[in-house]
Amino acid sequence: MFKSDPHRELFNTLADTLERAVLVISGTEPRLITCNHAFLLLSGYARTDLDTLTPSEVFVNEEGREVLDHLGECWESSDCEFFNVPMRTQAGKVIPVDLKAYPIAPPRTAILLLARPSAMRTTAANQRDLERVRLSSLASMTREALEFGSDALPRILEMSRQFLSASYVAIYRASASSPDYLIEGALPPEFPERVSPADLGDIGEATTWTLGQRPDHDFQRAARAAELYSLRTACIGEQNAWIGLLVAGWESGAEPPADAERLVEIAANLCHSALQIGLLRSAQVENEISVGTLVAEIDHQYEAISDTLITIDRNLKILRANSSISRLLGFHPEEVVGLSIQDVLVGPEDVTTSLLDAFGHKREAERLKLILHHRDGTPLPIHLRAVPVGSGAELRLLVVLRDQSEQQAIEDQTEILAQRALLGEVTAIFAHEVRNPINNISTGVQLIASRLGREHPQNEALDRIRAECVRLDQLMSDVLFFARPLELKMEALDLPESMDRILARWMPRFNQSGVRCHTSYDPDTPMASADPRTLERVIVNLISNALEAMSEGGTLSIKVSKVDGTHDQAIELKVADTGPGIPPDKIDRIFDPFFTTKKDGTGLGLAISRRIMTAHRGTIQVESFPDAGTVFTIHLPVFGSKNDQE
């Protein structure tokens, strides 16, 4: 192979710069030509040993001989890779190695072998599996915290133990009935059941202890007494306002991960989030009860007031009236809803002007002496007050009618009415003060943009502000849909017919984007069990994503067929595009909430889609091929099948 010693020395110098072991064997005779320094370290041989060794003396046993026999095929195949090949070291020990063979021209002159211990491959694979397990555990912990709050703490602690590969994980949590912090979770009996705030304050933000080190506080002393190998702690909450402490311990033989400190901090933050969500939900429940009680009380007061109360909208249509209208004007409250106020307040004087003035100026209007007719024609002296309630599009007018013939009774209700009027004013002011700043921001941005013009350098920043407003609105809609319990109306659905109807609506977009649509429907496809509304949301999201991926045109392929599942038949829908594909490092996260590769995406489209498919007792999966495209596969149960009836 090497015509002169300078070539050999040059090759050895270059090969020695590689971290991976290199061995060159002859392609025409059983001998070793040369190797690099990494191979000498791996095998324990010296360079002079290569002159007396043959390949079969290095790669031994039956497996080694089979590999040497197959090396002759490397000139016909570019994929020559061998795993777990037994190699004998200079010390006589046989170790498994992975080989990658490269034939050197001219044919059959020599073969260059790249070698590495097989344990490195298995270790890397195990590490990848561990990372996947950790990410899955982290996603599950996050979902549990968001969905169940503090009620999910036992499950979060158990998942944290798996997440950290720890033997024990527990927290010391602030107690509502005691000043101490009480344990929640499993720790060895040497650990205390409760700790005082002073003891917790001495620990600091995070601590690390390993067997052989001097323990600095009671938890580390307990770990040493329990014969633990390592202990990590992280405070839960904000600095100077700790609400608990997370403790993770590893027994002998259970090595903490290299990034244990950060992982423990992540677990502590998740526990903190779960506790905070639990507190917020408890407060929310209490607020809902308080609001419900207040609404019921207001409704009761609305009906209990002896004055006649009529609520009208901007079109002077009656929205609501209390039962006093029956006594005063002879109408039942239900029959006046939807009527114009002029058809109910009938008299010689027109009240429309006063009501419109109250709406227009958002101020109270009053008519002290007004004659209105009862339904039977009887004239009544009435004191009318019109009070604006709310603001903006929700502005309403509360019309209060007081019978002057019962002045004494009305005076008894004056204080109550004054309180209601004050409450209405406070409510209007509060709504005004909350809504106006938001409207002012939006109006101000538009005004500034119009004054600066499209050519101004700040116009792009203003466009971004408006775009972010639109994105936040979409994000809020998606979050509400994602958090709201799904109410599916399952029915028998002809999926090919439904797909044709959806694609027909999208055909103008396809033509505009230069996208061709190809469909393939199995004529024997049975009816699917699905909720048409939510399933269409999933399909439209996939089509929209495909169009965005094929910004310069392409082909959208839709295939519907029947497949045999593990326990029953299912219907398979494939949506494929010819876009650039999804990067391999991101494909495992595309169904995670708030993860997006789009500049203006919310990161909830595919998360919502998977949630909808799970509710359908179906699945959604993705395959992506770089520079070739992406395929989403949906499986739906057949209507009337076992999966549909479970």
Short mmCIF file of C-alpha atoms in Angstrom, two decimals, residues 215-538:
data_model
loop_
_atom_site.label_atom_id
_atom_site.label_comp_id
_atom_site.label_asym_id
_atom_site.label_seq_id
_atom_site.Cartn_x
_atom_site.Cartn_y
_atom_site.Cartn_z
CA PRO A 215 -22.10 16.45 56.61
CA ASP A 216 -23.06 20.08 57.21
CA HIS A 217 -26.69 19.80 58.36
CA ASP A 218 -29.23 17.33 59.72
CA PHE A 219 -30.34 16.03 56.31
CA GLN A 220 -26.79 15.11 55.32
CA ARG A 221 -26.21 13.50 58.71
CA ALA A 222 -29.43 11.50 58.21
CA ALA A 223 -28.20 10.45 54.76
CA ARG A 224 -24.94 9.21 56.22
CA ALA A 225 -26.82 7.33 58.96
CA ALA A 226 -29.04 5.75 56.29
CA GLU A 227 -25.88 4.72 54.37
CA LEU A 228 -26.88 6.67 51.27
CA TYR A 229 -24.24 7.30 48.64
CA SER A 230 -25.35 10.82 47.69
CA LEU A 231 -27.91 13.46 48.66
CA ARG A 232 -29.19 16.54 46.83
CA THR A 233 -31.58 19.19 48.13
CA ALA A 234 -33.27 22.15 46.43
CA CYS A 235 -35.55 24.73 48.00
CA ILE A 236 -39.07 25.09 46.67
CA GLY A 237 -40.34 28.61 46.11
CA GLU A 238 -38.70 31.99 45.73
CA GLN A 239 -35.65 33.25 47.54
CA ASN A 240 -36.47 34.49 51.05
CA ALA A 241 -39.94 32.94 50.66
CA TRP A 242 -39.32 29.18 50.63
CA ILE A 243 -42.44 27.04 50.93
CA GLY A 244 -40.68 23.69 51.02
CA LEU A 245 -37.59 21.60 50.33
CA LEU A 246 -37.06 18.79 47.81
CA VAL A 247 -34.74 15.97 48.95
CA ALA A 248 -33.33 13.33 46.56
CA GLY A 249 -31.15 10.45 47.73
CA TRP A 250 -29.16 7.74 45.97
CA GLU A 251 -28.19 4.44 47.58
CA SER A 252 -24.82 2.80 47.02
CA GLY A 253 -24.59 1.63 43.41
CA ALA A 254 -27.09 4.24 42.19
CA GLU A 255 -24.92 6.94 40.65
CA PRO A 256 -26.51 10.41 40.40
CA PRO A 257 -26.69 11.79 36.85
CA ALA A 258 -23.96 14.19 35.80
CA ASP A 259 -26.41 17.11 35.74
CA ALA A 260 -28.15 16.07 38.95
CA GLU A 261 -28.02 19.57 40.43
CA ARG A 262 -29.98 21.09 37.54
CA LEU A 263 -32.38 18.14 37.31
CA VAL A 264 -33.14 18.38 41.05
CA GLU A 265 -33.77 22.10 40.57
CA ILE A 266 -36.19 21.33 37.70
CA ALA A 267 -38.04 18.79 39.88
CA ALA A 268 -38.24 21.34 42.71
CA ASN A 269 -39.62 23.97 40.34
CA LEU A 270 -42.26 21.53 39.08
CA CYS A 271 -43.30 20.78 42.66
CA HIS A 272 -43.46 24.53 43.29
CA SER A 273 -45.63 24.97 40.20
CA ALA A 274 -47.94 22.15 41.31
CA LEU A 275 -48.31 23.71 44.76
CA GLN A 276 -48.95 27.16 43.30
CA ILE A 277 -51.48 25.79 40.80
CA GLY A 278 -53.22 24.01 43.67
CA LEU A 279 -53.41 27.25 45.63
CA LEU A 280 -54.66 29.17 42.60
CA ARG A 281 -57.31 26.57 41.88
CA SER A 282 -58.45 26.58 45.48
CA ALA A 283 -58.68 30.35 45.31
CA GLN A 284 -60.49 30.07 41.99
CA VAL A 285 -63.03 27.67 43.46
CA GLU A 286 -63.57 29.99 46.40
CA ASN A 287 -63.94 32.95 44.04
CA GLU A 288 -66.42 31.04 41.88
CA ILE A 289 -68.44 30.17 44.96
CA SER A 290 -68.29 33.80 46.08
CA VAL A 291 -69.30 35.03 42.62
CA GLY A 292 -72.11 32.48 42.44
CA THR A 293 -73.32 33.55 45.87
CA LEU A 294 -73.08 37.20 44.88
CA VAL A 295 -74.96 36.61 41.61
CA ALA A 296 -77.68 34.71 43.46
CA GLU A 297 -77.86 37.48 46.03
CA ILE A 298 -78.09 40.15 43.32
CA ASP A 299 -80.78 38.15 41.51
CA HIS A 300 -82.67 37.84 44.75
CA GLN A 301 -82.34 41.55 45.39
CA TYR A 302 -83.36 42.29 41.80
CA GLU A 303 -86.58 40.41 42.34
CA ALA A 304 -87.10 41.60 45.89
CA ILE A 305 -87.01 45.33 45.07
CA SER A 306 -90.50 46.78 45.02
CA ASP A 307 -89.58 49.23 42.24
CA THR A 308 -89.94 48.02 38.68
CA LEU A 309 -86.53 47.34 37.12
CA ILE A 310 -86.10 46.98 33.36
CA THR A 311 -82.75 46.32 31.67
CA ILE A 312 -82.48 47.42 28.03
CA ASP A 313 -79.74 47.36 25.37
CA ARG A 314 -78.59 50.05 22.94
CA ASN A 315 -81.47 49.21 20.59
CA LEU A 316 -83.91 49.91 23.45
CA LYS A 317 -84.89 46.23 23.51
CA ILE A 318 -85.85 44.80 26.87
CA LEU A 319 -83.39 42.19 28.16
CA ARG A 320 -84.85 41.59 31.57
CA ALA A 321 -87.49 42.85 33.98
CA ASN A 322 -88.26 42.01 37.56
CA SER A 323 -91.58 40.72 38.83
CA SER A 324 -92.69 44.18 40.02
CA ILE A 325 -93.63 45.01 36.45
CA SER A 326 -96.68 42.79 36.85
CA ARG A 327 -98.03 44.91 39.69
CA LEU A 328 -97.06 48.27 38.20
CA LEU A 329 -97.86 47.86 34.49
CA GLY A 330 -99.69 44.51 34.26
CA PHE A 331 -97.05 42.69 32.17
CA HIS A 332 -95.41 39.39 33.07
CA PRO A 333 -91.61 39.67 33.10
CA GLU A 334 -91.21 36.90 30.51
CA GLU A 335 -93.51 38.41 27.93
CA VAL A 336 -91.71 41.77 27.75
CA VAL A 337 -88.29 40.29 26.96
CA GLY A 338 -87.39 41.28 23.40
CA LEU A 339 -90.02 44.03 23.16
CA SER A 340 -89.13 47.65 22.51
CA ILE A 341 -89.27 49.81 25.61
CA GLN A 342 -91.72 52.15 23.81
CA ASP A 343 -94.27 49.28 23.59
CA VAL A 344 -94.21 48.85 27.38
CA LEU A 345 -93.78 52.41 28.69
CA VAL A 346 -96.88 53.88 27.06
CA GLY A 347 -98.03 57.38 27.98
CA PRO A 348 -98.65 60.91 26.73
CA GLU A 349 -94.96 61.75 26.97
CA ASP A 350 -92.18 60.05 25.01
CA VAL A 351 -89.42 58.56 27.18
CA THR A 352 -87.13 57.60 24.26
CA THR A 353 -85.25 60.91 24.33
CA SER A 354 -84.27 60.51 27.97
CA LEU A 355 -83.12 56.93 27.45
CA LEU A 356 -81.04 57.78 24.37
CA ASP A 357 -79.51 60.69 26.27
CA ALA A 358 -78.49 58.31 29.05
CA PHE A 359 -76.89 55.96 26.52
CA GLY A 360 -75.19 58.70 24.51
CA HIS A 361 -73.67 60.59 27.43
CA LYS A 362 -73.25 57.53 29.67
CA ARG A 363 -74.89 59.38 32.48
CA GLU A 364 -78.01 58.94 34.56
CA ALA A 365 -81.27 60.37 33.22
CA GLU A 366 -84.31 61.15 35.38
CA ARG A 367 -87.97 62.02 34.84
CA LEU A 368 -89.59 63.13 38.10
CA LYS A 369 -93.19 63.40 36.97
CA LEU A 370 -94.08 60.99 34.21
CA ILE A 371 -97.53 59.60 33.43
CA LEU A 372 -97.55 56.01 32.17
CA HIS A 373 -100.55 53.83 31.44
CA HIS A 374 -101.20 50.44 33.02
CA ARG A 375 -101.95 47.64 30.61
CA ASP A 376 -105.64 48.17 31.32
CA GLY A 377 -105.33 51.88 30.50
CA THR A 378 -105.11 53.20 34.06
CA PRO A 379 -102.76 56.22 34.27
CA LEU A 380 -100.05 56.07 36.91
CA PRO A 381 -97.70 58.76 38.25
CA ILE A 382 -94.19 57.35 37.80
CA HIS A 383 -90.69 58.45 38.78
CA LEU A 384 -88.31 57.19 36.09
CA ARG A 385 -84.54 56.84 36.40
CA ALA A 386 -82.24 55.45 33.71
CA VAL A 387 -78.83 54.25 34.98
CA PRO A 388 -76.02 53.15 32.59
CA VAL A 389 -74.42 49.86 33.63
CA GLY A 390 -71.19 48.52 32.11
CA SER A 391 -69.24 50.07 29.25
CA GLY A 392 -68.38 49.62 25.59
CA ALA A 393 -70.30 46.90 23.76
CA GLU A 394 -71.64 45.63 27.09
CA LEU A 395 -73.23 48.97 28.03
CA ARG A 396 -76.74 48.43 29.36
CA LEU A 397 -79.37 50.74 30.79
CA LEU A 398 -81.19 49.96 33.99
CA VAL A 399 -84.59 51.68 33.98
CA VAL A 400 -86.05 52.12 37.46
CA LEU A 401 -89.78 52.87 37.67
CA ARG A 402 -91.13 54.06 41.00
CA ASP A 403 -94.86 54.37 41.77
CA GLN A 404 -95.39 57.82 43.26
CA SER A 405 -98.66 56.68 44.84
CA GLU A 406 -96.66 54.50 47.16
CA GLN A 407 -94.14 57.17 48.12
CA GLN A 408 -93.65 55.82 51.59
CA ALA A 409 -92.84 52.35 50.34
CA ILE A 410 -90.47 53.84 47.81
CA GLU A 411 -88.67 55.81 50.48
CA ASP A 412 -88.11 52.60 52.39
CA GLN A 413 -86.24 51.29 49.37
CA THR A 414 -84.21 54.45 48.76
CA GLU A 415 -81.12 53.23 50.57
CA ILE A 416 -81.16 49.93 48.72
CA LEU A 417 -81.56 51.68 45.36
CA ALA A 418 -78.76 54.11 46.22
CA GLN A 419 -76.50 51.20 47.02
CA ARG A 420 -77.41 49.55 43.72
CA ALA A 421 -76.77 52.79 41.85
CA LEU A 422 -73.39 53.13 43.57
CA LEU A 423 -72.61 49.53 42.71
CA GLY A 424 -73.53 50.21 39.09
CA GLU A 425 -71.29 53.29 38.98
CA VAL A 426 -68.39 51.46 40.62
CA THR A 427 -68.84 48.59 38.19
CA ALA A 428 -68.89 50.98 35.22
CA ILE A 429 -65.80 52.84 36.47
CA PHE A 430 -63.96 49.60 37.13
CA ALA A 431 -64.77 48.23 33.68
CA HIS A 432 -63.86 51.58 32.12
CA GLU A 433 -60.51 51.75 33.91
CA VAL A 434 -59.64 48.16 32.95
CA ARG A 435 -60.70 48.20 29.30
CA ASN A 436 -59.65 51.70 28.30
CA PRO A 437 -55.88 51.22 28.74
CA ILE A 438 -56.03 48.13 26.53
CA ASN A 439 -58.05 49.94 23.88
CA ASN A 440 -55.73 52.95 24.16
CA ILE A 441 -52.68 50.76 23.45
CA SER A 442 -54.28 49.26 20.35
CA THR A 443 -55.59 52.64 19.16
CA GLY A 444 -52.29 54.33 19.94
CA VAL A 445 -50.28 51.82 17.92
CA GLN A 446 -52.57 52.25 14.92
CA LEU A 447 -52.48 56.05 15.25
CA ILE A 448 -48.67 56.12 15.48
CA ALA A 449 -48.38 53.80 12.47
CA SER A 450 -50.71 55.95 10.39
CA ARG A 451 -48.82 59.13 11.29
CA LEU A 452 -45.35 57.70 10.74
CA GLY A 453 -46.18 56.14 7.40
CA ARG A 454 -45.13 52.84 5.90
CA GLU A 455 -41.59 54.06 5.13
CA HIS A 456 -40.70 55.00 8.71
CA PRO A 457 -38.01 52.75 10.29
CA GLN A 458 -40.25 52.11 13.32
CA ASN A 459 -43.15 50.88 11.20
CA GLU A 460 -41.83 47.33 11.27
CA ALA A 461 -41.77 47.39 15.09
CA LEU A 462 -45.37 48.61 15.16
CA ASP A 463 -46.35 45.81 12.78
CA ARG A 464 -44.71 43.34 15.12
CA ILE A 465 -46.76 44.73 18.04
CA ARG A 466 -49.97 44.28 16.07
CA ALA A 467 -48.90 40.82 14.96
CA GLU A 468 -48.13 39.85 18.55
CA CYS A 469 -51.62 41.02 19.56
CA VAL A 470 -53.11 38.73 16.91
CA ARG A 471 -50.85 35.88 18.00
CA LEU A 472 -51.80 36.33 21.67
CA ASP A 473 -55.46 36.29 20.72
CA GLN A 474 -54.98 33.02 18.84
CA LEU A 475 -52.90 31.65 21.69
CA MET A 476 -55.67 32.45 24.19
CA SER A 477 -58.26 30.75 21.98
CA ASP A 478 -56.07 27.66 21.67
CA VAL A 479 -55.28 27.57 25.39
CA LEU A 480 -58.98 27.80 26.26
CA PHE A 481 -59.76 24.99 23.83
CA PHE A 482 -56.82 22.94 25.13
CA ALA A 483 -57.85 23.37 28.78
CA ARG A 484 -61.61 22.98 28.27
CA PRO A 485 -62.99 19.44 28.66
CA LEU A 486 -63.85 17.99 25.27
CA GLU A 487 -67.52 17.24 24.64
CA LEU A 488 -67.56 14.92 21.65
CA LYS A 489 -70.70 13.98 19.75
CA MET A 490 -69.65 10.69 18.22
CA GLU A 491 -71.43 9.53 15.09
CA ALA A 492 -70.89 7.39 12.03
CA LEU A 493 -68.74 9.41 9.61
CA ASP A 494 -67.95 8.72 5.95
CA LEU A 495 -64.32 9.83 6.07
CA PRO A 496 -63.68 9.93 2.27
CA GLU A 497 -66.79 12.05 1.74
CA SER A 498 -65.78 14.34 4.61
CA MET A 499 -62.25 14.68 3.16
CA ASP A 500 -63.64 15.63 -0.27
CA ARG A 501 -65.80 18.32 1.34
CA ILE A 502 -62.84 19.76 3.27
CA LEU A 503 -60.46 19.63 0.29
CA ALA A 504 -63.03 21.38 -1.92
CA ARG A 505 -62.97 24.36 0.45
CA TRP A 506 -59.15 24.40 0.37
CA MET A 507 -58.82 24.10 -3.43
CA PRO A 508 -58.44 27.88 -3.99
CA ARG A 509 -55.58 27.92 -1.46
CA PHE A 510 -53.99 24.94 -3.22
CA ASN A 511 -54.15 26.72 -6.59
CA GLN A 512 -52.80 29.93 -5.10
CA SER A 513 -49.87 28.11 -3.45
CA GLY A 514 -49.05 25.93 -6.45
CA VAL A 515 -49.87 22.75 -4.52
CA ARG A 516 -51.26 19.67 -6.24
CA CYS A 517 -53.64 17.47 -4.26
CA HIS A 518 -53.69 13.72 -4.74
CA THR A 519 -56.30 11.53 -3.02
CA SER A 520 -56.57 7.76 -2.68
CA TYR A 521 -59.62 6.22 -0.99
CA ASP A 522 -60.15 2.53 -0.34
CA PRO A 523 -63.71 1.75 -1.58
CA ASP A 524 -64.11 -0.77 1.26
CA THR A 525 -63.45 1.82 3.95
CA PRO A 526 -66.12 1.43 6.68
CA MET A 527 -67.78 4.27 8.56
CA ALA A 528 -65.59 5.89 11.20
CA SER A 529 -66.66 6.71 14.73
CA ALA A 530 -65.86 10.40 15.12
CA ASP A 531 -67.03 13.84 16.12
CA PRO A 532 -67.07 15.68 12.76
CA ARG A 533 -66.44 19.11 14.27
CA THR A 534 -63.31 18.31 16.27
CA LEU A 535 -61.96 15.82 13.70
CA GLU A 536 -62.21 18.50 11.03
CA ARG A 537 -60.15 20.78 13.28
CA VAL A 538 -57.38 18.15 13.33
#
